[in-house]
Coordinates of C-alpha atoms in Angstrom, one line a residue:
M1 CA -13.0 37.0 17.5
S2 CA -12.0 33.4 18.3
A3 CA -15.6 32.4 18.4
L4 CA -16.1 33.8 14.8
L5 CA -13.0 31.9 13.6
L6 CA -14.3 28.6 15.2
A7 CA -17.7 29.2 13.6
T8 CA -16.1 29.8 10.2
L9 CA -14.0 26.6 10.5
A10 CA -16.9 24.5 11.7
G11 CA -18.9 25.8 8.7
C12 CA -16.1 24.7 6.3
A13 CA -15.8 21.3 7.9
S14 CA -19.5 20.6 7.5
A15 CA -19.9 21.9 4.0
P16 CA -20.9 19.1 1.6
R17 CA -18.3 18.1 -0.8
S18 CA -18.9 17.3 -4.5
V19 CA -17.8 13.7 -4.9
E20 CA -18.0 11.9 -8.3
P21 CA -19.3 8.4 -8.1
P22 CA -16.8 5.6 -8.6
P23 CA -16.7 4.0 -12.0
D24 CA -18.9 1.0 -12.6
P25 CA -16.6 -2.0 -11.8
R26 CA -18.6 -4.2 -14.2
S27 CA -17.6 -2.1 -17.3
G28 CA -15.3 -4.7 -18.8
A29 CA -12.8 -1.9 -19.5
V30 CA -9.1 -2.1 -18.7
G31 CA -6.6 -0.4 -16.4
V32 CA -3.5 1.1 -17.8
R33 CA -0.2 2.4 -16.4
S34 CA 3.1 3.5 -17.8
I35 CA 6.0 1.1 -17.1
D36 CA 8.8 2.9 -18.8
K37 CA 11.4 1.6 -16.4
L38 CA 11.1 -1.7 -18.4
M39 CA 12.7 0.0 -21.4
P40 CA 16.3 -1.3 -21.9
S41 CA 18.9 1.3 -21.0
D42 CA 20.5 0.9 -24.4
D43 CA 17.2 2.1 -26.0
R44 CA 17.0 5.2 -23.8
M45 CA 17.7 8.6 -25.3
Q46 CA 20.9 10.3 -24.3
L47 CA 20.9 14.1 -23.9
A48 CA 23.8 16.4 -24.4
D49 CA 24.5 19.0 -21.7
N50 CA 22.7 21.7 -23.6
E51 CA 19.5 19.7 -24.1
T52 CA 16.3 18.9 -22.2
F53 CA 13.5 16.4 -23.1
Q54 CA 9.7 16.6 -22.9
M55 CA 7.8 13.4 -22.8
P56 CA 4.8 13.0 -25.2
L57 CA 1.5 14.0 -23.7
A58 CA -1.4 11.6 -24.3
E59 CA -4.6 13.1 -25.8
A60 CA -7.4 13.2 -23.3
D61 CA -9.7 11.0 -25.5
N62 CA -7.3 8.1 -25.9
A63 CA -9.4 5.1 -25.1
V64 CA -8.3 2.1 -23.1
P65 CA -8.9 -1.4 -24.4
V66 CA -12.2 -3.2 -23.8
Y67 CA -12.2 -6.6 -22.1
P68 CA -13.0 -9.1 -25.0
V69 CA -16.7 -10.0 -24.4
E70 CA -16.2 -13.6 -25.7
L71 CA -13.7 -14.3 -22.8
L72 CA -16.0 -13.2 -20.0
A73 CA -17.7 -16.6 -19.8
Q74 CA -14.3 -18.3 -19.2
R75 CA -13.9 -16.5 -15.8
L76 CA -10.2 -16.1 -16.3
A77 CA -7.7 -15.0 -13.7
P78 CA -6.4 -11.4 -14.1
Q79 CA -4.3 -11.1 -17.3
T80 CA -1.6 -8.4 -17.6
V81 CA -0.5 -7.4 -21.0
C82 CA 2.5 -5.1 -21.4
L83 CA 3.2 -3.3 -24.7
R84 CA 6.1 -1.2 -26.0
V85 CA 4.4 1.5 -27.9
A86 CA 6.4 3.4 -30.6
I87 CA 5.2 7.0 -30.9
G88 CA 6.3 8.9 -34.0
A89 CA 7.7 12.5 -34.1
D90 CA 4.2 13.5 -35.3
G91 CA 2.6 12.0 -32.1
R92 CA 0.9 9.1 -33.9
V93 CA 1.5 5.5 -32.7
M94 CA 3.6 3.7 -35.3
D95 CA 3.7 0.2 -33.7
S96 CA 3.3 -1.7 -30.5
Q97 CA 4.8 -5.0 -29.5
P98 CA 4.2 -7.2 -26.4
I99 CA 6.8 -7.1 -23.6
D100 CA 7.8 -10.4 -21.9
D101 CA 9.2 -9.5 -18.5
V102 CA 8.1 -11.9 -15.8
Q103 CA 9.6 -9.8 -12.9
A104 CA 7.4 -6.9 -13.9
G105 CA 4.3 -9.1 -14.3
C106 CA 4.4 -8.9 -18.1
A107 CA 4.3 -12.5 -19.2
I108 CA 3.3 -13.0 -22.8
G109 CA 1.3 -16.1 -21.8
S110 CA -2.0 -14.1 -21.9
D111 CA -4.7 -15.1 -24.4
A112 CA -3.9 -13.5 -27.8
R113 CA -7.2 -11.7 -27.7
F114 CA -6.1 -9.6 -24.7
V115 CA -2.9 -8.7 -26.6
E116 CA -4.9 -7.8 -29.7
A117 CA -7.4 -5.7 -27.7
A118 CA -4.5 -3.8 -26.1
R119 CA -2.7 -3.3 -29.5
A120 CA -5.9 -2.2 -31.2
A121 CA -6.6 0.5 -28.6
A122 CA -3.0 1.7 -28.6
A123 CA -2.9 1.9 -32.4
Q124 CA -5.7 4.6 -32.1
W125 CA -3.9 6.7 -29.5
R126 CA -2.5 10.2 -30.3
F127 CA 0.0 12.3 -28.4
D128 CA 1.4 15.7 -28.4
P129 CA 4.8 14.7 -29.7
A130 CA 7.9 14.3 -27.5
F131 CA 10.6 16.8 -28.2
R132 CA 14.2 17.5 -27.4
C133 CA 14.9 21.2 -26.6
V134 CA 18.3 22.2 -27.8
Y135 CA 19.9 25.4 -26.4
P136 CA 22.6 27.4 -28.2
G137 CA 24.8 27.4 -25.2
A138 CA 24.5 26.0 -21.6
K139 CA 21.1 24.8 -20.6
P140 CA 19.3 27.7 -18.7
D141 CA 17.2 27.3 -15.6
E142 CA 13.8 27.8 -17.2
Q143 CA 10.5 26.0 -17.4
G144 CA 9.7 24.8 -20.9
C145 CA 11.7 25.5 -24.0
V146 CA 11.6 29.3 -24.1
T147 CA 15.1 30.1 -25.4
G148 CA 15.9 26.8 -27.0
K149 CA 14.8 25.1 -30.3
E150 CA 12.2 22.3 -30.1
E151 CA 12.9 19.2 -32.2
S152 CA 10.1 16.6 -32.3
V153 CA 11.4 13.1 -31.7
A154 CA 10.1 9.5 -32.0
V155 CA 10.0 7.6 -28.7
S156 CA 9.0 4.3 -27.3
L157 CA 7.0 4.0 -24.1
A158 CA 6.0 0.9 -22.2
F159 CA 2.4 0.4 -20.8
S160 CA 0.7 -2.2 -18.7
F161 CA -2.9 -3.2 -19.2
V162 CA -4.7 -5.4 -16.6
F163 CA -7.7 -7.3 -17.8
E164 CA -9.7 -8.6 -14.8
Q165 CA -13.1 -10.1 -13.9
K166 CA -15.1 -9.9 -10.7
D167 CA -18.1 -12.1 -10.2
G168 CA -17.9 -13.1 -13.9
K169 CA -18.0 -9.5 -15.2
G170 CA -15.1 -7.5 -16.7
S171 CA -13.8 -4.8 -14.4
V172 CA -11.1 -2.1 -14.3
R173 CA -7.9 -2.3 -12.2
V174 CA -5.0 0.0 -12.9
G175 CA -1.9 -2.0 -13.3
G176 CA 0.2 -2.2 -10.2

């Protein structure tokens, strides 16, 4: 019996795995990450004891910005652009503004074309709206908003975009 178990485990260990090829690093696209901790605490939503909150969910086809082709020849150092993105109660982006926070690596000193590329991409984004779930009494221990009432709300999120080149070609690096 132990020989059968060892043979089974050996077969699993040697089975080929399906691995997707890494993305082409010369694509000229841009990495993106959420940096919501940069949002000022005064701007953060306050929930009552009978409320929960669900963050907006980005649509799967939201495109990241593209590295401005006209800047590739300049062989610039990596440029980080951070945006505060206002998302309406309907899930559409209402506005975006650059964030200047040197400690988070979000200096506005980037070429304006990087900022505009990030803003243009973010303007096309769509989300399942954020919502506040309001319960008639004490907040129950449940997943989702089963016994409460969903109220869509507008929110602002912060995102970091890293525009980078390697060997004179645009590349992707998720902000970090």
